[in-house]
Amino acid sequence: MVEGILLILSGPSGVGKGTVCRYLLEIREALKLSISTTTRPPRPGEEEGKEYFFTTLPRFKEMIKDDSFLEWAVVHDHYYGTRREAVREMLASGQDLILEIDIQGAGQVRAKVPEAVSIFLAPPSMKCLEERITGRGTEDPDRISRRLDTARREMEAYSLYDYLVINDTVERAADLIDSIIDAEKSRISRGACPPGWGGETT
Ligand code: ADP
Ligand code: 5GP
């Protein structure tokens, strides 16, 4: 069995990671999203186990102690983490998996999983990024200004990634990521081989 590909989709706060990821999952049904664990309270409409596994801070800290996370980070005052065992099981079963995570977490996964494919989602311009952060309407003014400061700093990390994708339109960004996955799955070093030669490429 050829292992699944681990994709990291990251980028500055508000660039559109969640939006592009949702669209990508629609156009590439075989791809699964890793469901993170967080101490952030659910937003209206969010369901346990769908967007996140919601938990308490003490429980999250226990999970850190038990080394349950492949990566974790504090993002805007809340803890977020990716469960190591869930990722391992899915990849081992041949499932391609995408982590939609912040810049800090992406660095941890790159260091621990060198074969992971990392994609930096960037805005068409800084002005555009500011408009998206301000326009999302889920935060108060103080949180918006902190998000903007963080986002400007986070842009500097782009050169550490494998691929740069500009989120000009959601469709174009998702299509490009879809093509990147196709290209990565065609790598012979990842086990791609002609039909009947002992493996599968898709
Ligand atoms: P992130 O997950 O990176 O924090 P979101 O997916 O929540 O970002 O997107 C932030 C805001 O930008 C949302 O209001 C979203 O609708 C908007 N947005 C995302 N991608 C685009 C795009 N390509 N063009 C215009 N607006 C976008
Ligand atoms: P939100 O609370 O708006 O859903 O997400 C806030 C930020 O947390 C986003 O930038 C998102 O990418 C990031 N995030 C979500 N899950 C994880 C995770 O498991 N690990 C890390 N490091 N960041 C995460």
mmCIF file of C-alpha atoms and ligand atoms in Angstrom:
data_model
loop_
_atom_site.group_PDB
_atom_site.id
_atom_site.type_symbol
_atom_site.label_atom_id
_atom_site.label_comp_id
_atom_site.label_asym_id
_atom_site.label_seq_id
_atom_site.Cartn_x
_atom_site.Cartn_y
_atom_site.Cartn_z
ATOM 1 C CA MET A 1 0.000 0.000 0.000
ATOM 2 C CA VAL A 2 1.366 3.420 -0.983
ATOM 3 C CA GLU A 3 1.179 5.833 1.973
ATOM 4 C CA GLY A 4 -1.094 8.860 1.678
ATOM 5 C CA ILE A 5 0.393 12.301 1.125
ATOM 6 C CA LEU A 6 0.499 14.711 4.048
ATOM 7 C CA LEU A 7 -0.226 18.268 2.886
ATOM 8 C CA ILE A 8 0.284 21.332 5.001
ATOM 9 C CA LEU A 9 -1.788 24.357 3.990
ATOM 10 C CA SER A 10 -0.681 27.397 5.909
ATOM 11 C CA GLY A 11 -0.292 31.141 5.530
ATOM 12 C CA PRO A 12 -1.019 34.337 7.399
ATOM 13 C CA SER A 13 -4.117 34.773 9.495
ATOM 14 C CA GLY A 14 -7.081 35.774 7.310
ATOM 15 C CA VAL A 15 -5.505 34.910 3.950
ATOM 16 C CA GLY A 16 -8.310 32.447 3.194
ATOM 17 C CA LYS A 17 -6.909 29.068 4.325
ATOM 18 C CA GLY A 18 -10.272 27.852 5.607
ATOM 19 C CA THR A 19 -12.160 29.081 2.539
ATOM 20 C CA VAL A 20 -9.720 27.608 -0.003
ATOM 21 C CA CYS A 21 -9.511 24.360 1.943
ATOM 22 C CA ARG A 22 -13.308 23.914 1.967
ATOM 23 C CA TYR A 23 -13.441 24.419 -1.810
ATOM 24 C CA LEU A 24 -10.489 22.085 -2.384
ATOM 25 C CA LEU A 25 -12.232 19.319 -0.413
ATOM 26 C CA GLU A 26 -15.240 19.695 -2.713
ATOM 27 C CA ILE A 27 -13.264 19.386 -5.946
ATOM 28 C CA ARG A 28 -11.005 16.597 -4.649
ATOM 29 C CA GLU A 29 -13.265 14.176 -2.841
ATOM 30 C CA ALA A 30 -10.477 11.692 -2.083
ATOM 31 C CA LEU A 31 -8.711 14.268 0.089
ATOM 32 C CA LYS A 32 -9.565 14.403 3.798
ATOM 33 C CA LEU A 33 -9.150 17.275 6.227
ATOM 34 C CA SER A 34 -7.456 16.600 9.541
ATOM 35 C CA ILE A 35 -9.840 17.698 12.318
ATOM 36 C CA SER A 36 -7.889 19.641 14.907
ATOM 37 C CA THR A 37 -8.441 19.790 18.648
ATOM 38 C CA THR A 38 -8.945 23.253 20.131
ATOM 39 C CA THR A 39 -9.731 25.074 23.360
ATOM 40 C CA ARG A 40 -11.595 27.758 21.372
ATOM 41 C CA PRO A 41 -15.321 27.727 22.093
ATOM 42 C CA PRO A 42 -17.478 26.656 19.139
ATOM 43 C CA ARG A 43 -18.828 29.430 16.890
ATOM 44 C CA PRO A 44 -22.538 29.353 16.019
ATOM 45 C CA GLY A 45 -23.166 26.421 13.702
ATOM 46 C CA GLU A 46 -19.904 24.600 14.470
ATOM 47 C CA GLU A 47 -20.284 20.966 15.494
ATOM 48 C CA GLU A 48 -18.105 18.711 17.641
ATOM 49 C CA GLY A 49 -15.940 16.533 15.403
ATOM 50 C CA LYS A 50 -16.868 18.401 12.201
ATOM 51 C CA GLU A 51 -14.894 21.665 12.297
ATOM 52 C CA TYR A 52 -12.936 20.789 15.462
ATOM 53 C CA PHE A 53 -12.827 18.571 18.502
ATOM 54 C CA PHE A 54 -13.570 21.117 21.237
ATOM 55 C CA THR A 55 -11.916 20.586 24.592
ATOM 56 C CA THR A 56 -10.874 22.295 27.827
ATOM 57 C CA LEU A 57 -7.486 23.851 28.556
ATOM 58 C CA PRO A 58 -6.611 21.297 31.310
ATOM 59 C CA ARG A 59 -7.460 18.408 28.962
ATOM 60 C CA PHE A 60 -5.434 19.986 26.133
ATOM 61 C CA LYS A 61 -2.444 20.382 28.452
ATOM 62 C CA GLU A 62 -2.756 16.730 29.459
ATOM 63 C CA MET A 63 -2.652 15.784 25.787
ATOM 64 C CA ILE A 64 0.521 17.869 25.351
ATOM 65 C CA LYS A 65 2.096 16.029 28.313
ATOM 66 C CA ASP A 66 1.108 12.669 26.816
ATOM 67 C CA ASP A 67 2.799 13.694 23.543
ATOM 68 C CA SER A 68 -0.516 13.204 21.736
ATOM 69 C CA PHE A 69 0.095 16.028 19.248
ATOM 70 C CA LEU A 70 2.119 15.976 16.048
ATOM 71 C CA GLU A 71 2.066 19.755 16.396
ATOM 72 C CA TRP A 72 0.282 22.310 18.542
ATOM 73 C CA ALA A 73 0.279 26.078 18.890
ATOM 74 C CA VAL A 74 -1.409 28.950 20.664
ATOM 75 C CA VAL A 75 -3.188 31.056 18.052
ATOM 76 C CA HIS A 76 -4.884 34.257 19.211
ATOM 77 C CA ASP A 77 -5.143 33.048 22.838
ATOM 78 C CA HIS A 78 -6.529 29.592 22.057
ATOM 79 C CA TYR A 79 -4.734 26.248 21.808
ATOM 80 C CA TYR A 80 -4.919 24.230 18.589
ATOM 81 C CA GLY A 81 -3.333 20.863 17.868
ATOM 82 C CA THR A 82 -3.183 17.952 15.421
ATOM 83 C CA ARG A 83 -3.468 14.483 16.963
ATOM 84 C CA ARG A 84 -0.456 12.398 15.994
ATOM 85 C CA GLU A 85 -2.215 9.019 16.010
ATOM 86 C CA ALA A 86 -5.101 10.135 13.770
ATOM 87 C CA VAL A 87 -2.617 11.392 11.154
ATOM 88 C CA ARG A 88 -0.496 8.245 11.324
ATOM 89 C CA GLU A 89 -3.496 5.943 10.875
ATOM 90 C CA MET A 90 -4.916 7.844 7.902
ATOM 91 C CA LEU A 91 -1.601 8.061 6.043
ATOM 92 C CA ALA A 92 -0.857 4.389 6.700
ATOM 93 C CA SER A 93 -4.218 3.429 5.161
ATOM 94 C CA GLY A 94 -3.282 5.310 1.965
ATOM 95 C CA GLN A 95 -5.486 8.325 2.725
ATOM 96 C CA ASP A 96 -4.250 11.749 1.524
ATOM 97 C CA LEU A 97 -4.629 14.251 4.331
ATOM 98 C CA ILE A 98 -4.509 18.044 4.529
ATOM 99 C CA LEU A 99 -3.611 19.997 7.648
ATOM 100 C CA GLU A 100 -5.029 23.522 7.622
ATOM 101 C CA ILE A 101 -2.869 24.997 10.343
ATOM 102 C CA ASP A 102 -1.063 28.176 11.379
ATOM 103 C CA ILE A 103 2.548 29.097 10.615
ATOM 104 C CA GLN A 104 3.960 27.841 13.945
ATOM 105 C CA GLY A 105 2.354 24.425 13.603
ATOM 106 C CA ALA A 106 3.423 24.161 9.962
ATOM 107 C CA GLY A 107 7.059 24.638 11.043
ATOM 108 C CA GLN A 108 6.744 21.801 13.564
ATOM 109 C CA VAL A 109 5.273 19.401 10.985
ATOM 110 C CA ARG A 110 7.920 20.301 8.376
ATOM 111 C CA ALA A 111 10.629 19.495 10.919
ATOM 112 C CA LYS A 112 9.065 16.180 11.988
ATOM 113 C CA VAL A 113 7.728 14.943 8.640
ATOM 114 C CA PRO A 114 10.218 15.870 5.895
ATOM 115 C CA GLU A 115 8.139 14.133 3.204
ATOM 116 C CA ALA A 116 5.115 16.361 3.946
ATOM 117 C CA VAL A 117 4.256 18.818 1.152
ATOM 118 C CA SER A 118 4.000 22.363 2.462
ATOM 119 C CA ILE A 119 1.982 25.060 0.713
ATOM 120 C CA PHE A 120 2.093 28.727 1.661
ATOM 121 C CA LEU A 121 -1.104 30.552 0.778
ATOM 122 C CA ALA A 122 -0.393 34.247 0.176
ATOM 123 C CA PRO A 123 -2.727 37.181 -0.501
ATOM 124 C CA PRO A 124 -2.570 39.050 -3.847
ATOM 125 C CA SER A 125 -1.451 42.114 -1.818
ATOM 126 C CA MET A 126 -1.090 43.224 1.804
ATOM 127 C CA LYS A 127 -4.005 45.627 1.312
ATOM 128 C CA CYS A 128 -6.162 42.711 0.234
ATOM 129 C CA LEU A 129 -5.128 40.739 3.328
ATOM 130 C CA GLU A 130 -6.140 43.632 5.582
ATOM 131 C CA GLU A 131 -9.536 43.819 3.874
ATOM 132 C CA ARG A 132 -10.108 40.081 4.357
ATOM 133 C CA ILE A 133 -9.182 40.174 8.042
ATOM 134 C CA THR A 134 -11.363 43.236 8.637
ATOM 135 C CA GLY A 135 -14.221 41.979 6.458
ATOM 136 C CA ARG A 136 -14.673 38.525 7.947
ATOM 137 C CA GLY A 137 -16.758 40.032 10.745
ATOM 138 C CA THR A 138 -16.035 37.416 13.414
ATOM 139 C CA GLU A 139 -13.698 39.542 15.586
ATOM 140 C CA ASP A 140 -13.842 42.775 17.611
ATOM 141 C CA PRO A 141 -11.536 45.764 16.691
ATOM 142 C CA ASP A 142 -8.831 44.878 19.234
ATOM 143 C CA ARG A 143 -8.580 41.295 17.953
ATOM 144 C CA ILE A 144 -8.582 42.532 14.345
ATOM 145 C CA SER A 145 -5.594 44.800 14.984
ATOM 146 C CA ARG A 146 -3.694 41.927 16.670
ATOM 147 C CA ARG A 147 -4.526 39.633 13.747
ATOM 148 C CA LEU A 148 -3.142 42.244 11.334
ATOM 149 C CA ASP A 149 0.149 42.531 13.246
ATOM 150 C CA THR A 150 0.506 38.752 13.377
ATOM 151 C CA ALA A 151 -0.336 38.371 9.688
ATOM 152 C CA ARG A 152 2.366 40.860 8.614
ATOM 153 C CA ARG A 153 4.976 38.917 10.617
ATOM 154 C CA GLU A 154 3.705 35.570 9.330
ATOM 155 C CA MET A 155 4.243 36.568 5.687
ATOM 156 C CA GLU A 156 8.002 36.372 6.279
ATOM 157 C CA ALA A 157 7.845 32.566 6.660
ATOM 158 C CA TYR A 158 6.944 31.934 3.010
ATOM 159 C CA SER A 159 10.451 30.982 1.857
ATOM 160 C CA LEU A 160 10.492 27.909 4.118
ATOM 161 C CA TYR A 161 7.685 26.189 2.185
ATOM 162 C CA ASP A 162 7.688 23.899 -0.858
ATOM 163 C CA TYR A 163 5.044 25.803 -2.839
ATOM 164 C CA LEU A 164 3.621 29.326 -2.994
ATOM 165 C CA VAL A 165 -0.026 29.721 -3.989
ATOM 166 C CA ILE A 166 -1.613 33.160 -4.378
ATOM 167 C CA ASN A 167 -5.225 33.274 -3.188
ATOM 168 C CA ASP A 168 -6.533 35.706 -5.799
ATOM 169 C CA THR A 169 -9.709 33.751 -6.422
ATOM 170 C CA VAL A 170 -10.684 30.756 -4.304
ATOM 171 C CA GLU A 171 -11.220 28.609 -7.411
ATOM 172 C CA ARG A 172 -7.787 29.383 -8.913
ATOM 173 C CA ALA A 173 -5.972 28.804 -5.629
ATOM 174 C CA ALA A 174 -7.765 25.486 -5.019
ATOM 175 C CA ASP A 175 -7.194 24.342 -8.629
ATOM 176 C CA LEU A 176 -3.472 25.017 -8.298
ATOM 177 C CA ILE A 177 -3.284 23.039 -5.033
ATOM 178 C CA ASP A 178 -5.224 20.226 -6.738
ATOM 179 C CA SER A 179 -2.575 20.190 -9.506
ATOM 180 C CA ILE A 180 0.252 20.223 -6.944
ATOM 181 C CA ILE A 181 -1.259 17.108 -5.334
ATOM 182 C CA ASP A 182 -1.483 15.407 -8.763
ATOM 183 C CA ALA A 183 2.170 16.232 -9.434
ATOM 184 C CA GLU A 184 3.288 14.975 -6.012
ATOM 185 C CA LYS A 185 1.350 11.736 -6.488
ATOM 186 C CA SER A 186 3.176 11.202 -9.789
ATOM 187 C CA ARG A 187 6.572 11.199 -8.093
ATOM 188 C CA ILE A 188 8.284 7.857 -8.555
ATOM 189 C CA SER A 189 10.049 8.390 -5.228
ATOM 190 C CA ARG A 190 6.601 8.314 -3.586
ATOM 191 C CA GLY A 191 5.783 4.922 -5.062
ATOM 192 C CA ALA A 192 4.131 5.891 -8.362
ATOM 193 C CA CYS A 193 4.567 3.104 -10.934
ATOM 194 C CA PRO A 194 2.933 1.938 -14.168
ATOM 195 C CA PRO A 195 -0.307 -0.064 -13.880
ATOM 196 C CA GLY A 196 0.412 -3.709 -13.030
ATOM 197 C CA TRP A 197 3.895 -2.972 -11.681
ATOM 198 C CA GLY A 198 2.987 -3.535 -8.057
ATOM 199 C CA GLY A 199 1.523 -0.286 -6.798
ATOM 200 C CA GLU A 200 -1.070 2.350 -7.398
ATOM 201 C CA THR A 201 -0.586 5.983 -8.282
ATOM 202 C CA THR A 202 -3.992 7.429 -7.392
HETATM 203 P P1 ADP B 1 -8.051 32.022 7.327
HETATM 204 O O1 ADP B 1 -8.648 30.635 7.487
HETATM 205 O O2 ADP B 1 -6.764 32.024 6.575
HETATM 206 O O3 ADP B 1 -7.934 32.775 8.630
HETATM 207 P P2 ADP B 1 -10.624 32.627 6.045
HETATM 208 O O4 ADP B 1 -10.819 31.432 5.152
HETATM 209 O O5 ADP B 1 -11.450 32.711 7.292
HETATM 210 O O6 ADP B 1 -9.078 32.854 6.395
HETATM 211 O O7 ADP B 1 -10.892 33.903 5.119
HETATM 212 C C1 ADP B 1 -10.819 35.246 5.626
HETATM 213 C C2 ADP B 1 -11.845 36.111 4.861
HETATM 214 O O8 ADP B 1 -11.402 36.287 3.508
HETATM 215 C C3 ADP B 1 -13.263 35.510 4.783
HETATM 216 O O9 ADP B 1 -14.210 36.544 4.924
HETATM 217 C C4 ADP B 1 -13.305 34.906 3.384
HETATM 218 O O10 ADP B 1 -14.630 34.854 2.865
HETATM 219 C C5 ADP B 1 -12.425 35.871 2.591
HETATM 220 N N1 ADP B 1 -11.741 35.269 1.431
HETATM 221 C C6 ADP B 1 -11.047 34.106 1.407
HETATM 222 N N2 ADP B 1 -10.534 33.880 0.174
HETATM 223 C C7 ADP B 1 -10.918 34.929 -0.593
HETATM 224 C C8 ADP B 1 -10.696 35.288 -1.972
HETATM 225 N N3 ADP B 1 -9.981 34.532 -2.798
HETATM 226 N N4 ADP B 1 -11.247 36.447 -2.406
HETATM 227 C C9 ADP B 1 -11.964 37.224 -1.575
HETATM 228 N N5 ADP B 1 -12.220 36.957 -0.282
HETATM 229 C C10 ADP B 1 -11.690 35.820 0.217
HETATM 230 P P1 5GP B 2 -10.160 29.463 13.721
HETATM 231 O O1 5GP B 2 -10.281 29.568 15.212
HETATM 232 O O2 5GP B 2 -10.500 30.764 13.026
HETATM 233 O O3 5GP B 2 -10.902 28.273 13.166
HETATM 234 O O4 5GP B 2 -8.619 29.164 13.389
HETATM 235 C C1 5GP B 2 -7.646 30.076 13.824
HETATM 236 C C2 5GP B 2 -6.299 29.662 13.292
HETATM 237 O O5 5GP B 2 -5.896 28.426 13.867
HETATM 238 C C3 5GP B 2 -6.242 29.456 11.770
HETATM 239 O O6 5GP B 2 -5.067 30.144 11.301
HETATM 240 C C4 5GP B 2 -6.052 27.959 11.614
HETATM 241 O O7 5GP B 2 -5.276 27.651 10.473
HETATM 242 C C5 5GP B 2 -5.282 27.622 12.879
HETATM 243 N N1 5GP B 2 -5.419 26.211 13.250
HETATM 244 C C6 5GP B 2 -6.517 25.420 13.186
HETATM 245 N N2 5GP B 2 -6.239 24.185 13.597
HETATM 246 C C7 5GP B 2 -4.927 24.172 13.936
HETATM 247 C C8 5GP B 2 -4.044 23.156 14.429
HETATM 248 O O8 5GP B 2 -4.392 22.005 14.676
HETATM 249 N N3 5GP B 2 -2.762 23.534 14.659
HETATM 250 C C9 5GP B 2 -2.311 24.799 14.430
HETATM 251 N N4 5GP B 2 -1.019 25.044 14.660
HETATM 252 N N5 5GP B 2 -3.108 25.760 13.956
HETATM 253 C C10 5GP B 2 -4.404 25.461 13.723
#
